[in-house]
Short mmCIF file of C-alpha atoms and ligand atoms in Angstrom, two decimals:
data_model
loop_
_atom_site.label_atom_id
_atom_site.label_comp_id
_atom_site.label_asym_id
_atom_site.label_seq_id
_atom_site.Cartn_x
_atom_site.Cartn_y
_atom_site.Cartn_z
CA UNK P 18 -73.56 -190.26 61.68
CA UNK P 19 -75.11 -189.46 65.21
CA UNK P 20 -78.32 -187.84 65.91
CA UNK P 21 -80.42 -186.42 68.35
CA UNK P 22 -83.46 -185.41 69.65
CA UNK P 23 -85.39 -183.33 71.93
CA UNK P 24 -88.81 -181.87 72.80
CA UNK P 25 -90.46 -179.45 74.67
CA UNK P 26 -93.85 -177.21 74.77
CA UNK P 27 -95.62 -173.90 75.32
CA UNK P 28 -96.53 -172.94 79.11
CA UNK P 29 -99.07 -170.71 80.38
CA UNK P 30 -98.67 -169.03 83.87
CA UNK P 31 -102.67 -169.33 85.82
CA UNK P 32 -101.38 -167.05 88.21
CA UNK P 33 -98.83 -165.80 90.31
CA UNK P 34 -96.60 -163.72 87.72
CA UNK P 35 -94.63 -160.81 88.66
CA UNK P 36 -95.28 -161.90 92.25
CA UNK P 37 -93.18 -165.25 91.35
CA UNK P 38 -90.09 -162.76 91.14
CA UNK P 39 -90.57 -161.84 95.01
CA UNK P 40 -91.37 -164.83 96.48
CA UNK P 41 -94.79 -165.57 95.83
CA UNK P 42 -95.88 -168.80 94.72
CA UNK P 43 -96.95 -169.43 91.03
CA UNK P 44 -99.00 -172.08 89.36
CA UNK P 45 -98.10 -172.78 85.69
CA UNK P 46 -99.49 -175.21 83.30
CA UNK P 47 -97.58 -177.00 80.45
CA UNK P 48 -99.51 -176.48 76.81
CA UNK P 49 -98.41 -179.97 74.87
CA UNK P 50 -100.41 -179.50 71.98
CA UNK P 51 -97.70 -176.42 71.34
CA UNK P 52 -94.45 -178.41 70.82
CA UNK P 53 -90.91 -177.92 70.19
CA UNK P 54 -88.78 -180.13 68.11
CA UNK P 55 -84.94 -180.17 68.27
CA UNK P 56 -83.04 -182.28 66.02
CA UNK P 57 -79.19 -182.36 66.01
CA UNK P 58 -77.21 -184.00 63.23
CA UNK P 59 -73.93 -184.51 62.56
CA UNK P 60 -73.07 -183.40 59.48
CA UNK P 61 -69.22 -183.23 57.61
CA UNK P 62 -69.18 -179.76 57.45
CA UNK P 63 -69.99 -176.43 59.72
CA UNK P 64 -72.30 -175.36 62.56
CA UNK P 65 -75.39 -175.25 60.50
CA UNK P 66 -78.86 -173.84 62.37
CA UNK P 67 -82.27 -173.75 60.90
CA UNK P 68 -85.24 -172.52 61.82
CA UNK P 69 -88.25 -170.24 60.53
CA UNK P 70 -86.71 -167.12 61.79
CA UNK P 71 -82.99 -167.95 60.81
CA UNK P 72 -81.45 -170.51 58.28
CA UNK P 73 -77.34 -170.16 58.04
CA UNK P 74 -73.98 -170.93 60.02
CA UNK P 75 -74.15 -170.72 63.74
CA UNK P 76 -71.34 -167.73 63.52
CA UNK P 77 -74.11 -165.92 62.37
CA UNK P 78 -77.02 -166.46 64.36
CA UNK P 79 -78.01 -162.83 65.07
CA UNK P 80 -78.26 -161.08 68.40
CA UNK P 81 -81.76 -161.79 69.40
CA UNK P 82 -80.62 -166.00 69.54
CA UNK P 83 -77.49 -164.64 71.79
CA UNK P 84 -78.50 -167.14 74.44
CA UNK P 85 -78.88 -169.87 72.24
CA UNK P 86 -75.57 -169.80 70.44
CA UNK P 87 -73.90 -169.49 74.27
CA UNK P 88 -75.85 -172.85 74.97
CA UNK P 89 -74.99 -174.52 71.93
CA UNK P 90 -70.95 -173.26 72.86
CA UNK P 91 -71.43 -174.36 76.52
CA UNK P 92 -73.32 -177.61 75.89
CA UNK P 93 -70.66 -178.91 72.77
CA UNK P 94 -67.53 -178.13 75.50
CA UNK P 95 -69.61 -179.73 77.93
CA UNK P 96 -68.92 -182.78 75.36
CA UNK P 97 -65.60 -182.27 74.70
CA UNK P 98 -66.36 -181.73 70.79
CA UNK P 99 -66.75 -178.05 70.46
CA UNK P 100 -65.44 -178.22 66.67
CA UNK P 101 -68.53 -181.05 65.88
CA UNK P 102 -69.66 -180.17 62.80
CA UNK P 103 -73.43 -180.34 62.84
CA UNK P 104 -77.19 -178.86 61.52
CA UNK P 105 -79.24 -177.83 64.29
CA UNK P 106 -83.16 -177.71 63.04
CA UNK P 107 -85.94 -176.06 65.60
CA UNK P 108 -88.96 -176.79 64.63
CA UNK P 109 -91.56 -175.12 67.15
CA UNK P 110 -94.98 -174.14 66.68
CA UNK P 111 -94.87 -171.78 69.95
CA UNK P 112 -95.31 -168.00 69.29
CA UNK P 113 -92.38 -165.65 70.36
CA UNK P 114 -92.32 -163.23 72.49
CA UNK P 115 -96.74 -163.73 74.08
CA UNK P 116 -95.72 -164.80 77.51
CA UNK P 117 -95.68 -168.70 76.07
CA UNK P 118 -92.28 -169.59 77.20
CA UNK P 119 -91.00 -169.89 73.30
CA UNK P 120 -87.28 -169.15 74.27
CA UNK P 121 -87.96 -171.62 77.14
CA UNK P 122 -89.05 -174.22 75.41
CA UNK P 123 -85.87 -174.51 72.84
CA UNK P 124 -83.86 -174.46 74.71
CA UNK P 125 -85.31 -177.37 77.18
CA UNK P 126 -85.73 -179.22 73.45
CA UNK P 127 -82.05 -178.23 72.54
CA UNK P 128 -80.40 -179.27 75.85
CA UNK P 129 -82.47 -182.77 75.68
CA UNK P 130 -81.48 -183.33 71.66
CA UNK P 131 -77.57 -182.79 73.01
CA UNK P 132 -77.68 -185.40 75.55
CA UNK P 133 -79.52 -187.55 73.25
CA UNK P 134 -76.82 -187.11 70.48
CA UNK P 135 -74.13 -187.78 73.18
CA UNK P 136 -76.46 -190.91 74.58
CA UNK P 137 -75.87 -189.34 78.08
CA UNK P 138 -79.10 -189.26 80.83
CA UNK P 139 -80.35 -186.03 81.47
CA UNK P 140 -81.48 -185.41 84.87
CA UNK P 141 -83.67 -182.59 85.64
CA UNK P 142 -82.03 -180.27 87.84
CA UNK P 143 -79.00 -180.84 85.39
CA UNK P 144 -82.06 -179.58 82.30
CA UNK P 145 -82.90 -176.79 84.39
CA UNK P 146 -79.66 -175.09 85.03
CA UNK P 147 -78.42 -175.51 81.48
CA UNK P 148 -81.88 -174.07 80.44
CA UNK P 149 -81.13 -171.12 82.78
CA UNK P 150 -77.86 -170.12 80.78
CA UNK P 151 -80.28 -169.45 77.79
CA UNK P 152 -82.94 -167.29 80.00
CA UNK P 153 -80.51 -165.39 81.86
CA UNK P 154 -79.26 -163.76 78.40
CA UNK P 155 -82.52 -163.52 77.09
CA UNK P 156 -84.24 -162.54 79.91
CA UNK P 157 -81.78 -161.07 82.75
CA UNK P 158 -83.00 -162.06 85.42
CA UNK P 159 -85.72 -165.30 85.73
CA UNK P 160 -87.33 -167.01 88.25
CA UNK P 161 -87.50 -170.42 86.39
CA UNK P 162 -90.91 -170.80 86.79
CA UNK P 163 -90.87 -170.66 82.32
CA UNK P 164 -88.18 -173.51 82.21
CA UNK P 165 -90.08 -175.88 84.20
CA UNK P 166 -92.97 -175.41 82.90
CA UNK P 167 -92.49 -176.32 79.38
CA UNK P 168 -90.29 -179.51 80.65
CA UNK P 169 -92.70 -180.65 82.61
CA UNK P 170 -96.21 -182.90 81.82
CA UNK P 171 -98.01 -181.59 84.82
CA UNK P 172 -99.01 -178.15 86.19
CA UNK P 173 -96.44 -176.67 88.24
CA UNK P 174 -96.93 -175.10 91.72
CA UNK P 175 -94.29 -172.72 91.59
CA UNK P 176 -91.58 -171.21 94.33
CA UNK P 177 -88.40 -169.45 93.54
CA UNK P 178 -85.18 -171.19 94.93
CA UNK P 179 -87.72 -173.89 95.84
CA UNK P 180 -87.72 -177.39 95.05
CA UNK P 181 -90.40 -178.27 92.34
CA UNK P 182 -94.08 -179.18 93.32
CA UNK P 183 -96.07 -180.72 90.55
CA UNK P 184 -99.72 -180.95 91.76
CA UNK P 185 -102.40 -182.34 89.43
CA UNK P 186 -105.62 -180.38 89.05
CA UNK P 187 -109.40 -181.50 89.18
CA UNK P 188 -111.12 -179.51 86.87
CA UNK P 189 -113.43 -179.22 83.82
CA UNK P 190 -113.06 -175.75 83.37
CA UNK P 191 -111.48 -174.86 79.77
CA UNK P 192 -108.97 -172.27 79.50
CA UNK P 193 -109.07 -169.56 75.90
CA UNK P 194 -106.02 -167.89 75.42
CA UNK P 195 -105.52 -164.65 73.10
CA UNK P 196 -102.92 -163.11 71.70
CA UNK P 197 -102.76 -159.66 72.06
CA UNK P 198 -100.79 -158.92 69.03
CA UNK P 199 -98.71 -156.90 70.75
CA UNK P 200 -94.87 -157.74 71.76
CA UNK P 201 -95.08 -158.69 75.44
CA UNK P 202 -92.52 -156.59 77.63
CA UNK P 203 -91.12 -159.36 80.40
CA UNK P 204 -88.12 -157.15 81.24
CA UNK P 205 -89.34 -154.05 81.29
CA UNK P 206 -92.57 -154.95 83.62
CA UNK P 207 -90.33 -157.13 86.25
CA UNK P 208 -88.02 -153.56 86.85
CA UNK P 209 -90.79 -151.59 87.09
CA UNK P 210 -92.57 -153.65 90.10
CA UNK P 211 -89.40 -153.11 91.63
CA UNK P 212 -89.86 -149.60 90.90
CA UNK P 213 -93.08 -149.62 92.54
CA UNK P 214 -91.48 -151.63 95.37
CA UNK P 215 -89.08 -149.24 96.42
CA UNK P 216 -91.33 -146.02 95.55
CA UNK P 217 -91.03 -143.87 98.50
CA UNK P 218 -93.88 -141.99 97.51
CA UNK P 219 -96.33 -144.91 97.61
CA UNK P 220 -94.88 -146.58 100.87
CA UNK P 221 -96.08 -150.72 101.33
CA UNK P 222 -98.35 -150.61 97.95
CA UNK P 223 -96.27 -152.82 95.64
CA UNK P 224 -95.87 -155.40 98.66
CA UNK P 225 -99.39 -155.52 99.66
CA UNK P 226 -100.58 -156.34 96.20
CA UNK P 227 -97.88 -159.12 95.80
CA UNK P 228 -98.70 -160.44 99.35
CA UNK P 229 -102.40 -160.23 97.98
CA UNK P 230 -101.31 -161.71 94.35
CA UNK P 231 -99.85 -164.60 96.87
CA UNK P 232 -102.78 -165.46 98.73
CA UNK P 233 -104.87 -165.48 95.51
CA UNK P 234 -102.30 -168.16 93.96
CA UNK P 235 -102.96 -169.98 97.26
CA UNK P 236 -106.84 -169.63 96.67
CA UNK P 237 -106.42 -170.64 92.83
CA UNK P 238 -104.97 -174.02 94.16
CA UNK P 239 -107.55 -175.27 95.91
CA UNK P 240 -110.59 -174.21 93.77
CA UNK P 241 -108.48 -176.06 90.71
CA UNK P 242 -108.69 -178.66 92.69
CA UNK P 243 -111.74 -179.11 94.03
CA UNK P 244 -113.57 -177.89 90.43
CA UNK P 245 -114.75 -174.82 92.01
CA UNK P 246 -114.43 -172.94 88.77
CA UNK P 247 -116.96 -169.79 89.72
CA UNK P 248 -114.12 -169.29 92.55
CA UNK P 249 -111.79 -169.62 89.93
CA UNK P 250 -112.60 -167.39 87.77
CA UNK P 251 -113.53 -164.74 90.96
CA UNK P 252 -109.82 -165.04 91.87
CA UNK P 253 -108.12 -164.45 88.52
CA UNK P 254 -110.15 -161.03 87.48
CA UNK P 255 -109.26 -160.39 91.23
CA UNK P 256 -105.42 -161.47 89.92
CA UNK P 257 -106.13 -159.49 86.90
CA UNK P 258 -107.00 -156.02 88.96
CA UNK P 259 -103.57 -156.42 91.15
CA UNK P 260 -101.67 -156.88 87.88
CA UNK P 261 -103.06 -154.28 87.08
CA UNK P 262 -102.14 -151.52 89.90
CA UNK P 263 -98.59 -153.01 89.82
CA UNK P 264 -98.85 -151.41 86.38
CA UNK P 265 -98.26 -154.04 83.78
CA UNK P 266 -101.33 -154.50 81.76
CA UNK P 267 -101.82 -152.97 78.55
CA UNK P 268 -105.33 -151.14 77.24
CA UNK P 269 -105.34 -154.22 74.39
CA UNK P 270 -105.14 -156.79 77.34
CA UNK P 271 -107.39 -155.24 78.94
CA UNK P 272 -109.95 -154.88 76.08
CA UNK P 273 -109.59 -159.04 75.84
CA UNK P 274 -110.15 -159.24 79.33
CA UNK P 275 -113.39 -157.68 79.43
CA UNK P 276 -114.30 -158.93 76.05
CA UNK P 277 -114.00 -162.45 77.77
CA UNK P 278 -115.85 -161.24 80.23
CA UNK P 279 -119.14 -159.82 78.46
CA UNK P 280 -119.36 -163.14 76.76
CA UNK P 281 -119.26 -166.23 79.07
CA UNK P 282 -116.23 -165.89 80.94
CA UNK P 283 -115.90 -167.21 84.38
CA UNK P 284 -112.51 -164.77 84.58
CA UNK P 285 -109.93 -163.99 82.50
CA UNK P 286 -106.43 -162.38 83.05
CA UNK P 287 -103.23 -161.48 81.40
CA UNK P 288 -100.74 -164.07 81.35
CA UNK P 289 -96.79 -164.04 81.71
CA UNK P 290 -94.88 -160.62 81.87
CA UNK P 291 -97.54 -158.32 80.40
CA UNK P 292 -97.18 -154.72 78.99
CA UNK P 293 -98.98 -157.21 75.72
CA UNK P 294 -98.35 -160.55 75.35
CA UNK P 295 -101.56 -163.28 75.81
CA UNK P 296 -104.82 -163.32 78.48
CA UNK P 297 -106.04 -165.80 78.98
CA UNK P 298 -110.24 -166.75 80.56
CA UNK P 299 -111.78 -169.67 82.14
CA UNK P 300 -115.00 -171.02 80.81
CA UNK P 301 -117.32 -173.69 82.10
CA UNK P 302 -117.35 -175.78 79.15
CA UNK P 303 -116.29 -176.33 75.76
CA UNK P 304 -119.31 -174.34 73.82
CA UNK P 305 -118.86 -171.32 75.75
CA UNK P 306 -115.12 -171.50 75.36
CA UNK P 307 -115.47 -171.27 71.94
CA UNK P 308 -117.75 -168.36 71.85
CA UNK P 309 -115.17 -166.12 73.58
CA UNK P 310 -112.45 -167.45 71.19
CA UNK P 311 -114.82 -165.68 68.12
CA UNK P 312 -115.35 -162.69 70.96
CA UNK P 313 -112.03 -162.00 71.19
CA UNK P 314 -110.87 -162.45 67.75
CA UNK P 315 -113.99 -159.98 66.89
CA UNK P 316 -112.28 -157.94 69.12
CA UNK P 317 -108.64 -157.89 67.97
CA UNK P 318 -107.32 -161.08 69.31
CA UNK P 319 -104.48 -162.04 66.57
CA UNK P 320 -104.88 -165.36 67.66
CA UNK P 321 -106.49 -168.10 69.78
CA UNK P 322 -105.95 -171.14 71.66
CA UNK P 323 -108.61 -173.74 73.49
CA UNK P 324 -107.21 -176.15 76.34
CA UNK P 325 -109.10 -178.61 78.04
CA UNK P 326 -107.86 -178.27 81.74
CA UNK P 327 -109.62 -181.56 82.53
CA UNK P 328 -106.10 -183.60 81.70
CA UNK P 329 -103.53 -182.07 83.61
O1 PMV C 6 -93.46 -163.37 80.13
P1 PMV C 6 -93.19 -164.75 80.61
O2 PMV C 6 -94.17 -165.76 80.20
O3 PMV C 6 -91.76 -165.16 80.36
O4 PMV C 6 -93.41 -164.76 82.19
C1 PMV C 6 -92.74 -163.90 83.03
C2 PMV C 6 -93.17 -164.20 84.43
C3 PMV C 6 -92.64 -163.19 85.44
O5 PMV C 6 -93.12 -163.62 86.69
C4 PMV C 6 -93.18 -161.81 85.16
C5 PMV C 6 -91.13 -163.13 85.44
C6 PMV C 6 -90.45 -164.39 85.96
O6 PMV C 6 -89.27 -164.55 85.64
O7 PMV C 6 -91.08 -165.18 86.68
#
């Protein structure tokens, strides 16, 4: 019997969301220590998928795993075995719907555990757009920057329609991430920047905060790498205030934010899509990274995450 494998992780954007969509660049760093396992088996019987969320036949995977069942379809006539009878197990340890690239992430770990079954090299421009027929059901309309992120071992300076830059960073500066609680909102904040873009009543405001989102991201680069974390964490509250005005934060976000803030923080920002979701704050060291982890889960932070930014 054949078998299969695949991985992939969590992602976290630093900066540049929402103004990713309009051709601003991003930077995006991969979380490993949140992995994605894919294993496919071939079995006698059925299309069998299980996971935490759903156990059954693939027939009746429901709606919110839409894009995953069209992969699966796509990638087993990609084969030529569409009637392979098989058990599909996702094993992933990366919260849903918090800006983390969850859907992302499977599907990078499903597309690799296919072309390991079928003991056929995966190139990664090949990963990418397979990856892309997953996001573009669950999300409409991406701009990739999720997908390769969580394929990727490095952090990611991202442009749409762009070829891929990976650029490593030179920093000590540890990153807490919280967890709002609160479903994040990806589609419904990327329409309503547009909205604000094409607002007649507020003429040039939407562009001039994601030209000013841009030059931040530009900013962002060179402090990560040149360890000039005060900088840093100047430029993402700065990040965090244009998010802001393009109106995708959320009064929980927010309340994290400044939580971070009051206790240590260098900066701190949402993360991803907003409207709820993650933050996320920069702290100088370890010790004081830790203290605004118990801040923030004082201060309603469902959960928390520490990551070292000193080995990307
Ligand atoms: O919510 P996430 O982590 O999927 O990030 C969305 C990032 C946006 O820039 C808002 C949208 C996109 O497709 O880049």
């Amino acid at each position: 019997m054949r078998v299969g494998t695949g991985h992939a992780h969590a992602k976290i954007i630093l900066i540049g969301e929402h103004s990713v969509v309009h051709g601003q660049p991003a930077i995006a760093i991969p979380l490993r220590h949140l992995p994605v396992t894919v294993t496919l088996q071939e079995a006698i019987s059925d299309q069998h998928f299980v996971s935490d969320v759903f156990t059954g036949s693939m027939a009746e995977l429901p709606g919110l795993f839409d894009g995953i069942r069209v992969l699966v379809e796509r990638l087993l006539r990609r084969f030529s075995e569409p009637e392979l009878a098989f058990t599909l197990t996702v094993a992933s340890n990366i919260p849903e719907e918090r800006g983390m690239g969850s859907s992302a992430a499977v599907a990078t770990a499903i597309v690799r555990a296919f072309y390991d079954f079928f003991d056929t090299a995966l190139d990664q421009q090949t990963l990418l757009a397979t990856v892309n027929i997953e996001e573009m059901i669950t999300h409409g309309a991406p701009s990739g920057i999720d997908a390769a992120t969580v394929s990727a071992d490095q952090p990611v300076w991202f442009v749409k329609d762009a070829p891929l830059t990976h650029f490593a960073m030179h920093t000590h500066a540890w990153l807490v991430v919280g967890d709002t609680g609160v479903t994040g909102q990806t589609g419904m904040a990327v329409n309503s920047v547009k909205e604000l873009l094409s607002d007649p009543d507020q003429p040039g405001i939407g562009q001039q905060l994601i030209n000013h989102l841009g030059t931040l991201t530009q900013a962002a680069a060179v402090a990560l790498q040149r360890d000039q974390r005060k900088q840093l964490g100047t430029i993402l509250n700065q990040a965090q205030a244009d998010l802001a005005a393009l109106g995708v934060n959320h009064p929980v976000l927010q309340r994290l934010v400044d939580t971070a803030n009051q206790n240590g923080a260098l900066g701190a920002k949402l993360t991803g899509g907003g409207l709820g979701g993650c933050m996320f704050a920069v702290a100088e060291d370890e010790q004081t990274a830790n203290q605004i982890a118990t801040a923030l889960k004082q201060h309603g932070a469902v959960a928390t995450w520490l990551e070292p930014l000193t080995d990307l």
